[in-house]
């Protein structure tokens, strides 16, 4: 009986396997074309190897390995030498930790497998003998680790742009020159938001409900500025027209002036012009019936200059300088003593290098009953001012303590200045103010 079983086994073996001395061994084929020719699948049993302390050891005499466990860094793989060169080894990194597994300098990306062949005394990756480098490592949708920005990047290495899509429609492109386009495939600047002129362009902040919008938008010829708008379609707080005109609180209408303000306008902490020599000229501003801010006409009319100076008795002191040639002014001078008496005097002033400069007293008063209007003592370029009935003052001033003389003199460079002489017996502070009323 045993002999019959042996004979039957041999017949079955010969039925499924054809062996030829000169060709090779065929499994499930009678015409083997190589030394071993298998017509069908070959199974290499998989061996599971757990990773511990970021390391894994491959047992001997295996062909396929699946790494499991958790890694906190790249995994160092140790594999025994093969008994013969040419042995194959497949390693699948299935740790799910995002770190690579390294054998003989070749990195197996998490979630991928790599085949090795034992050659020249060590395990070699079969992907052209090269490990996973920056040029061959894919970006994992779960993220990559161990990257270096100078060598690992998302982009192109040839002269082609990079397009980003959602729902298979392109929404952003980076050109080979580095321009970024959102809503355009041909950006012409570092950041280009496209050619749509009837939409919100950029949100700096927007609440989750879309009811607190800060950002920028567009309409025909207008750049919109929004702050705390209920939504992006609300009329903007400010618009800038393509011609440079700015509108504040005018909605989406075009500004009608270089600055068009619908509402109040305020300038805080307006600087005061320096006093002393009146070198700065201030120009009063007015508004017309449409609210447009205008200057007075003709040119220069209404210009104001002023100065404040303290003069010792008998001293001639500059109070206003830089007065233009060929101009006519109204001059007001104010002086007070320590007894709360204040004197005010008005003058006409002409600064003219061709027709002759001149000064003429007009009127004045002292804030004290019984003091007569001033007496003016005139020359062409000076006017003396004296008061009748002024009592002495407890600050040491005599009855002439508010008297003074005004002069207009050339100061060089085509300009004029006004000096004041204190005709009293104690030092006094003088304030002078001239307003231009015409020109030759």
Short mmCIF file of C-alpha atoms in Angstrom, two decimals:
data_model
loop_
_atom_site.label_atom_id
_atom_site.label_comp_id
_atom_site.label_asym_id
_atom_site.label_seq_id
_atom_site.Cartn_x
_atom_site.Cartn_y
_atom_site.Cartn_z
CA UNK A 1 0.00 0.00 0.00
CA UNK A 2 2.83 2.44 0.89
CA UNK A 3 4.45 1.74 -2.45
CA UNK A 4 1.28 2.62 -4.32
CA UNK A 5 1.05 5.97 -2.49
CA UNK A 6 4.61 6.84 -3.42
CA UNK A 7 3.94 6.05 -7.06
CA UNK A 8 0.75 8.18 -7.00
CA UNK A 9 2.61 11.15 -5.42
CA UNK A 10 5.24 10.97 -8.11
CA UNK A 11 2.64 10.98 -10.85
CA UNK A 12 0.94 14.06 -9.33
CA UNK A 13 4.25 15.83 -8.99
CA UNK A 14 5.13 15.13 -12.60
CA UNK A 15 1.67 16.37 -13.63
CA UNK A 16 2.11 19.84 -12.05
CA UNK A 17 5.85 20.25 -12.47
CA UNK A 18 7.90 19.82 -15.60
CA UNK A 19 11.65 19.54 -15.13
CA UNK A 20 14.06 19.87 -18.00
CA UNK A 21 17.76 19.49 -17.60
CA UNK A 22 18.67 22.18 -20.09
CA UNK A 23 15.82 24.70 -19.55
CA UNK A 24 14.76 24.91 -15.90
CA UNK A 25 11.98 24.11 -13.52
CA UNK A 26 8.41 25.10 -14.40
CA UNK A 27 5.57 25.31 -11.90
CA UNK A 28 2.16 25.19 -13.52
CA UNK A 29 3.82 25.31 -16.94
CA UNK A 30 5.40 22.64 -19.21
CA UNK A 31 7.62 25.14 -21.01
CA UNK A 32 9.75 26.93 -18.41
CA UNK A 33 11.72 29.82 -19.91
CA UNK A 34 14.08 30.42 -16.99
CA UNK A 35 15.75 28.36 -14.34
CA UNK A 36 12.59 28.74 -12.26
CA UNK A 37 9.40 29.65 -14.11
CA UNK A 38 6.23 30.01 -12.01
CA UNK A 39 2.93 30.45 -13.84
CA UNK A 40 0.96 32.19 -11.08
CA UNK A 41 1.47 34.19 -7.91
CA UNK A 42 4.30 33.72 -5.42
CA UNK A 43 3.61 34.41 -1.75
CA UNK A 44 6.31 35.69 0.57
CA UNK A 45 4.98 35.38 4.08
CA UNK A 46 5.00 38.76 5.87
CA UNK A 47 6.79 39.09 9.20
CA UNK A 48 5.67 41.76 11.66
CA UNK A 49 8.44 43.62 13.48
CA UNK A 50 7.56 46.03 16.28
CA UNK A 51 9.47 49.29 16.65
CA UNK A 52 10.89 50.00 20.08
CA UNK A 53 12.85 53.10 21.08
CA UNK A 54 12.91 54.19 17.43
CA UNK A 55 14.72 51.03 16.39
CA UNK A 56 13.80 47.76 14.66
CA UNK A 57 15.76 44.50 14.13
CA UNK A 58 15.00 42.34 11.07
CA UNK A 59 15.22 38.59 11.76
CA UNK A 60 17.19 36.30 9.46
CA UNK A 61 15.71 34.29 6.61
CA UNK A 62 12.70 36.55 5.89
CA UNK A 63 11.62 38.31 2.72
CA UNK A 64 8.82 40.74 3.66
CA UNK A 65 8.64 42.89 6.81
CA UNK A 66 5.89 45.15 8.17
CA UNK A 67 6.99 47.64 10.81
CA UNK A 68 4.43 48.43 13.51
CA UNK A 69 4.37 50.36 16.76
CA UNK A 70 4.99 54.01 17.49
CA UNK A 71 8.01 56.14 16.65
CA UNK A 72 8.99 59.57 17.95
CA UNK A 73 11.81 60.01 15.46
CA UNK A 74 13.41 58.34 12.47
CA UNK A 75 13.64 54.55 12.91
CA UNK A 76 17.03 52.86 12.75
CA UNK A 77 16.74 49.39 11.09
CA UNK A 78 19.26 46.62 11.70
CA UNK A 79 19.21 43.71 9.20
CA UNK A 80 21.43 40.61 9.24
CA UNK A 81 23.73 39.83 6.36
CA UNK A 82 22.21 37.56 3.73
CA UNK A 83 23.76 34.10 3.23
CA UNK A 84 24.00 34.81 -0.47
CA UNK A 85 24.17 37.98 -2.56
CA UNK A 86 20.96 38.65 -4.44
CA UNK A 87 18.54 37.94 -1.62
CA UNK A 88 15.53 40.25 -1.66
CA UNK A 89 14.00 42.09 1.31
CA UNK A 90 10.81 44.23 1.27
CA UNK A 91 10.15 46.56 4.22
CA UNK A 92 6.80 48.34 4.74
CA UNK A 93 6.85 51.28 7.16
CA UNK A 94 3.43 50.99 8.80
CA UNK A 95 4.07 52.88 12.03
CA UNK A 96 1.81 55.83 11.15
CA UNK A 97 4.02 58.16 13.15
CA UNK A 98 5.18 60.31 10.27
CA UNK A 99 8.84 59.29 10.60
CA UNK A 100 11.01 57.43 8.13
CA UNK A 101 12.68 54.06 8.66
CA UNK A 102 16.36 53.98 7.64
CA UNK A 103 18.36 50.97 6.43
CA UNK A 104 21.90 51.46 5.17
CA UNK A 105 21.24 55.15 4.46
CA UNK A 106 17.99 54.57 2.56
CA UNK A 107 14.81 56.09 4.03
CA UNK A 108 11.46 54.33 3.82
CA UNK A 109 8.74 56.99 4.07
CA UNK A 110 5.98 56.32 6.61
CA UNK A 111 3.15 54.56 4.80
CA UNK A 112 5.36 53.27 1.96
CA UNK A 113 7.34 50.13 1.17
CA UNK A 114 10.83 49.79 -0.32
CA UNK A 115 12.58 46.75 -1.80
CA UNK A 116 16.21 45.93 -1.02
CA UNK A 117 18.71 43.51 -2.59
CA UNK A 118 21.77 42.21 -0.76
CA UNK A 119 24.82 43.11 -2.87
CA UNK A 120 28.48 43.80 -2.25
CA UNK A 121 28.15 43.01 1.45
CA UNK A 122 25.14 45.15 2.31
CA UNK A 123 21.49 45.88 1.61
CA UNK A 124 20.88 48.17 -1.37
CA UNK A 125 17.60 49.86 -2.34
CA UNK A 126 16.41 48.71 -5.74
CA UNK A 127 15.15 52.15 -6.83
CA UNK A 128 18.18 52.74 -9.06
CA UNK A 129 20.43 52.35 -6.08
CA UNK A 130 19.34 55.69 -4.61
CA UNK A 131 17.65 56.43 -1.33
CA UNK A 132 14.60 58.64 -0.82
CA UNK A 133 16.02 62.11 -1.47
CA UNK A 134 14.45 65.55 -1.59
CA UNK A 135 13.77 65.01 -5.29
CA UNK A 136 11.96 61.71 -4.79
CA UNK A 137 10.29 62.08 -1.39
CA UNK A 138 6.55 62.79 -1.76
CA UNK A 139 4.58 65.20 0.40
CA UNK A 140 2.33 63.26 2.74
CA UNK A 141 -1.23 64.54 3.13
CA UNK A 142 -0.83 63.88 6.85
CA UNK A 143 2.30 66.03 6.95
CA UNK A 144 6.04 65.45 6.62
CA UNK A 145 8.74 65.42 9.25
CA UNK A 146 12.47 65.87 9.19
CA UNK A 147 12.28 68.42 6.37
CA UNK A 148 14.74 71.19 5.58
CA UNK A 149 13.20 74.26 3.89
CA UNK A 150 16.30 74.85 1.79
CA UNK A 151 15.96 71.43 0.15
CA UNK A 152 12.41 70.23 0.86
CA UNK A 153 9.66 72.30 -0.70
CA UNK A 154 6.35 72.20 -2.50
CA UNK A 155 6.77 73.60 -5.99
CA UNK A 156 8.46 73.24 -9.36
CA UNK A 157 12.10 72.99 -10.38
CA UNK A 158 11.61 74.02 -14.02
CA UNK A 159 10.38 77.29 -15.53
CA UNK A 160 6.72 76.51 -14.84
CA UNK A 161 4.21 78.03 -12.46
CA UNK A 162 2.46 76.29 -9.58
CA UNK A 163 -1.35 76.06 -9.69
CA UNK A 164 -3.53 75.27 -6.66
CA UNK A 165 -7.02 73.88 -7.23
CA UNK A 166 -10.16 73.00 -5.28
CA UNK A 167 -13.05 71.10 -6.83
CA UNK A 168 -10.77 70.80 -9.86
CA UNK A 169 -10.91 74.56 -10.47
CA UNK A 170 -7.79 76.70 -10.22
CA UNK A 171 -7.99 79.41 -7.56
CA UNK A 172 -4.36 80.42 -7.02
CA UNK A 173 -1.20 80.44 -9.10
CA UNK A 174 2.44 81.25 -8.43
CA UNK A 175 4.33 82.23 -11.57
CA UNK A 176 7.96 81.26 -12.28
CA UNK A 177 8.94 84.85 -11.40
CA UNK A 178 7.29 84.63 -7.96
CA UNK A 179 4.10 86.62 -8.55
CA UNK A 180 1.09 85.23 -6.70
CA UNK A 181 -2.33 85.40 -8.29
CA UNK A 182 -5.66 84.72 -6.54
CA UNK A 183 -8.50 84.75 -9.03
CA UNK A 184 -6.10 85.21 -11.93
CA UNK A 185 -3.71 82.90 -13.76
CA UNK A 186 -1.50 85.78 -14.95
CA UNK A 187 -0.57 87.87 -11.89
CA UNK A 188 1.37 91.03 -12.71
CA UNK A 189 2.57 91.88 -9.19
CA UNK A 190 3.81 90.15 -6.06
CA UNK A 191 0.16 89.66 -5.00
CA UNK A 192 -2.53 90.06 -7.64
CA UNK A 193 -6.21 89.63 -6.74
CA UNK A 194 -7.46 89.52 -10.31
CA UNK A 195 -9.51 91.73 -12.60
CA UNK A 196 -12.93 91.66 -10.94
CA UNK A 197 -13.85 95.30 -10.12
CA UNK A 198 -17.22 94.63 -8.51
CA UNK A 199 -16.27 92.51 -5.53
CA UNK A 200 -14.67 92.40 -2.13
CA UNK A 201 -10.96 91.95 -2.66
CA UNK A 202 -9.33 91.44 0.72
CA UNK A 203 -10.58 90.86 4.28
CA UNK A 204 -8.16 91.86 7.02
CA UNK A 205 -10.70 90.61 9.55
CA UNK A 206 -14.19 89.18 9.22
CA UNK A 207 -16.28 87.65 11.99
CA UNK A 208 -17.39 84.05 11.61
CA UNK A 209 -20.92 85.26 10.90
CA UNK A 210 -19.63 87.72 8.28
CA UNK A 211 -21.09 90.70 10.16
CA UNK A 212 -17.92 92.51 11.21
CA UNK A 213 -15.93 93.15 8.07
CA UNK A 214 -12.61 95.01 7.92
CA UNK A 215 -10.98 95.10 4.52
CA UNK A 216 -10.90 96.36 0.96
CA UNK A 217 -13.21 96.21 -2.02
CA UNK A 218 -13.69 97.69 -5.47
CA UNK A 219 -16.22 99.34 -7.69
CA UNK A 220 -15.74 101.26 -10.90
CA UNK A 221 -12.70 103.49 -10.39
CA UNK A 222 -12.93 103.31 -6.58
CA UNK A 223 -10.92 101.45 -3.95
CA UNK A 224 -13.14 100.79 -0.91
CA UNK A 225 -11.99 100.83 2.72
CA UNK A 226 -14.24 99.08 5.27
CA UNK A 227 -14.02 99.18 9.07
CA UNK A 228 -16.57 97.24 11.13
CA UNK A 229 -19.04 97.06 8.25
CA UNK A 230 -22.03 94.73 8.78
CA UNK A 231 -20.94 92.92 5.61
CA UNK A 232 -18.65 93.38 2.66
CA UNK A 233 -21.41 94.92 0.49
CA UNK A 234 -22.12 97.75 2.94
CA UNK A 235 -21.18 101.22 1.71
CA UNK A 236 -17.51 101.77 2.53
CA UNK A 237 -16.27 104.21 5.15
CA UNK A 238 -13.72 105.67 2.76
CA UNK A 239 -13.07 105.52 -0.99
CA UNK A 240 -10.02 106.42 -3.05
CA UNK A 241 -10.70 107.35 -6.67
CA UNK A 242 -8.32 106.38 -9.45
CA UNK A 243 -7.67 110.10 -10.05
CA UNK A 244 -6.34 110.45 -6.48
CA UNK A 245 -9.41 112.04 -4.88
CA UNK A 246 -10.30 110.77 -1.40
CA UNK A 247 -13.84 110.51 -0.06
CA UNK A 248 -14.74 109.96 3.60
CA UNK A 249 -18.25 108.82 4.54
CA UNK A 250 -19.63 109.54 1.03
CA UNK A 251 -20.64 105.93 0.22
CA UNK A 252 -19.75 104.63 -3.22
CA UNK A 253 -20.19 107.95 -5.02
CA UNK A 254 -17.18 109.59 -6.59
CA UNK A 255 -15.38 112.28 -4.56
CA UNK A 256 -15.84 115.79 -5.95
CA UNK A 257 -12.60 117.22 -4.52
CA UNK A 258 -9.14 115.97 -3.64
CA UNK A 259 -10.63 115.37 -0.17
CA UNK A 260 -14.40 115.08 0.06
CA UNK A 261 -15.68 114.73 3.65
CA UNK A 262 -19.35 114.13 4.38
CA UNK A 263 -19.54 115.32 7.97
CA UNK A 264 -17.20 117.07 10.36
CA UNK A 265 -13.46 117.39 9.93
CA UNK A 266 -11.05 118.00 12.77
CA UNK A 267 -7.34 118.69 13.08
CA UNK A 268 -5.99 117.88 16.53
CA UNK A 269 -3.06 119.66 18.16
CA UNK A 270 -2.64 122.22 15.41
CA UNK A 271 0.88 123.61 15.78
CA UNK A 272 1.24 127.28 16.72
CA UNK A 273 3.50 129.33 14.49
CA UNK A 274 6.68 130.44 16.22
CA UNK A 275 6.58 133.92 17.70
CA UNK A 276 9.36 136.46 17.96
CA UNK A 277 10.30 137.39 14.41
CA UNK A 278 7.24 136.29 12.41
CA UNK A 279 9.28 134.30 9.92
CA UNK A 280 6.31 131.98 9.24
CA UNK A 281 3.31 133.16 7.28
CA UNK A 282 -0.08 131.59 8.09
CA UNK A 283 -2.82 131.55 5.44
CA UNK A 284 -6.43 131.60 6.71
CA UNK A 285 -8.84 129.09 5.13
CA UNK A 286 -12.53 129.53 4.39
CA UNK A 287 -15.24 127.41 2.76
CA UNK A 288 -17.62 128.15 -0.08
CA UNK A 289 -21.34 127.37 -0.32
CA UNK A 290 -20.54 123.76 -1.30
CA UNK A 291 -18.30 123.20 1.69
CA UNK A 292 -15.06 123.35 -0.30
CA UNK A 293 -12.14 124.75 1.70
CA UNK A 294 -10.61 127.76 -0.08
CA UNK A 295 -8.02 130.43 0.50
CA UNK A 296 -8.75 134.15 0.22
CA UNK A 297 -8.11 135.96 -3.06
CA UNK A 298 -6.16 137.70 -4.44
CA UNK A 299 -3.02 135.71 -3.72
CA UNK A 300 -1.64 136.47 -0.29
CA UNK A 301 -4.64 138.45 0.93
CA UNK A 302 -5.48 137.43 4.47
CA UNK A 303 -2.00 136.08 5.22
CA UNK A 304 -1.19 136.56 8.89
CA UNK A 305 2.16 137.08 10.61
CA UNK A 306 2.72 137.64 14.30
CA UNK A 307 5.38 138.00 16.94
CA UNK A 308 5.78 138.42 20.67
CA UNK A 309 8.78 140.09 22.27
CA UNK A 310 9.84 141.63 25.59
CA UNK A 311 11.61 144.99 25.17
CA UNK A 312 13.65 146.87 27.72
CA UNK A 313 13.12 150.64 28.11
CA UNK A 314 14.60 152.53 25.18
CA UNK A 315 15.58 149.37 23.26
CA UNK A 316 14.62 148.83 19.61
CA UNK A 317 13.59 145.19 19.28
CA UNK A 318 12.54 143.10 16.27
CA UNK A 319 8.98 141.85 16.70
CA UNK A 320 7.95 140.71 13.15
CA UNK A 321 10.29 139.89 10.25
CA UNK A 322 10.23 138.40 6.76
CA UNK A 323 7.53 140.79 5.52
CA UNK A 324 7.29 140.50 1.70
CA UNK A 325 8.12 143.48 -0.48
CA UNK A 326 5.19 145.18 -2.20
CA UNK A 327 2.55 144.35 0.42
CA UNK A 328 0.01 146.28 2.50
CA UNK A 329 -0.95 145.22 6.04
CA UNK A 330 -3.10 146.09 9.02
CA UNK A 331 -1.01 146.00 12.22
CA UNK A 332 -2.34 145.56 15.77
CA UNK A 333 -0.08 145.87 18.84
CA UNK A 334 -1.09 144.87 22.38
CA UNK A 335 0.82 145.70 25.59
CA UNK A 336 -0.19 145.41 29.28
CA UNK A 337 1.25 146.38 32.65
CA UNK A 338 1.15 144.77 36.09
CA UNK A 339 -1.98 146.71 37.03
CA UNK A 340 -4.19 144.86 34.54
CA UNK A 341 -4.20 147.87 32.17
CA UNK A 342 -4.07 146.78 28.52
CA UNK A 343 -3.36 149.06 25.59
CA UNK A 344 -4.32 148.26 21.98
CA UNK A 345 -3.22 150.27 18.93
CA UNK A 346 -3.88 149.76 15.18
CA UNK A 347 -1.70 150.86 12.25
CA UNK A 348 -1.54 150.79 8.45
CA UNK A 349 1.75 149.39 7.14
CA UNK A 350 3.20 149.41 3.61
CA UNK A 351 6.37 147.49 2.69
CA UNK A 352 7.54 148.75 -0.69
CA UNK A 353 11.07 149.07 -2.02
CA UNK A 354 10.06 151.19 -5.03
CA UNK A 355 7.29 153.48 -3.79
CA UNK A 356 8.61 153.84 -0.27
CA UNK A 357 7.64 152.04 2.92
CA UNK A 358 5.27 153.72 5.33
CA UNK A 359 3.48 153.37 8.67
CA UNK A 360 0.41 155.26 9.92
CA UNK A 361 -1.39 155.06 13.26
CA UNK A 362 -5.16 154.49 13.04
CA UNK A 363 -6.78 154.14 16.46
CA UNK A 364 -6.46 152.56 19.89
CA UNK A 365 -7.57 152.51 23.50
CA UNK A 366 -6.57 151.54 27.05
CA UNK A 367 -8.76 149.35 29.24
CA UNK A 368 -9.14 152.07 31.85
CA UNK A 369 -11.70 154.89 32.16
CA UNK A 370 -10.27 158.37 31.83
CA UNK A 371 -7.47 157.46 29.41
CA UNK A 372 -7.80 159.30 26.10
CA UNK A 373 -7.28 157.63 22.68
CA UNK A 374 -3.63 157.51 21.71
CA UNK A 375 -1.68 160.39 20.28
CA UNK A 376 0.33 159.30 17.21
CA UNK A 377 3.61 160.97 16.38
CA UNK A 378 4.33 160.21 12.74
CA UNK A 379 7.24 159.97 10.36
CA UNK A 380 6.92 158.10 7.06
CA UNK A 381 8.29 154.86 8.50
CA UNK A 382 7.52 155.20 12.23
CA UNK A 383 4.66 156.00 14.57
CA UNK A 384 5.00 156.94 18.24
CA UNK A 385 2.13 156.04 20.55
CA UNK A 386 1.44 157.90 23.83
CA UNK A 387 -1.48 157.89 26.24
CA UNK A 388 -2.96 160.81 28.18
CA UNK A 389 -4.39 160.19 31.64
CA UNK A 390 -2.65 156.87 32.30
CA UNK A 391 -1.73 156.59 36.00
CA UNK A 392 1.50 155.08 37.29
CA UNK A 393 1.46 151.34 38.02
CA UNK A 394 2.53 149.48 41.14
CA UNK A 395 4.97 147.43 38.99
CA UNK A 396 7.15 150.58 38.91
CA UNK A 397 5.86 152.04 35.67
CA UNK A 398 5.37 155.81 35.39
CA UNK A 399 2.63 157.59 33.48
CA UNK A 400 4.37 156.69 30.20
CA UNK A 401 4.70 152.98 31.06
CA UNK A 402 2.54 151.89 28.05
CA UNK A 403 4.03 154.28 25.47
CA UNK A 404 5.96 152.83 22.52
CA UNK A 405 7.11 153.53 18.94
CA UNK A 406 6.73 151.24 15.88
CA UNK A 407 9.18 151.19 12.93
CA UNK A 408 9.24 149.49 9.54
CA UNK A 409 12.75 148.99 8.10
CA UNK A 410 14.33 146.99 5.33
CA UNK A 411 15.92 143.77 6.60
CA UNK A 412 17.74 142.67 3.41
CA UNK A 413 16.93 140.08 0.82
CA UNK A 414 13.88 141.97 -0.40
CA UNK A 415 12.01 141.68 2.91
CA UNK A 416 11.11 144.07 5.72
CA UNK A 417 10.74 143.92 9.48
CA UNK A 418 8.88 145.76 12.20
CA UNK A 419 10.73 146.91 15.31
CA UNK A 420 9.30 148.29 18.54
CA UNK A 421 10.86 150.77 20.98
CA UNK A 422 9.69 150.76 24.61
CA UNK A 423 9.16 154.42 25.59
CA UNK A 424 8.24 153.55 29.19
CA UNK A 425 10.52 153.13 32.18
CA UNK A 426 10.09 149.36 32.82
CA UNK A 427 10.37 146.33 30.53
CA UNK A 428 7.19 145.37 28.73
CA UNK A 429 5.98 142.34 26.69
CA UNK A 430 4.49 143.27 23.30
CA UNK A 431 2.34 141.19 20.97
CA UNK A 432 2.14 142.25 17.32
CA UNK A 433 -0.19 140.88 14.63
CA UNK A 434 -0.29 141.92 10.96
CA UNK A 435 -2.84 140.80 8.36
CA UNK A 436 -2.14 141.29 4.67
CA UNK A 437 -4.90 143.23 2.90
CA UNK A 438 -3.38 143.88 -0.52
CA UNK A 439 -0.34 144.24 -2.74
CA UNK A 440 1.07 146.71 -5.27
#
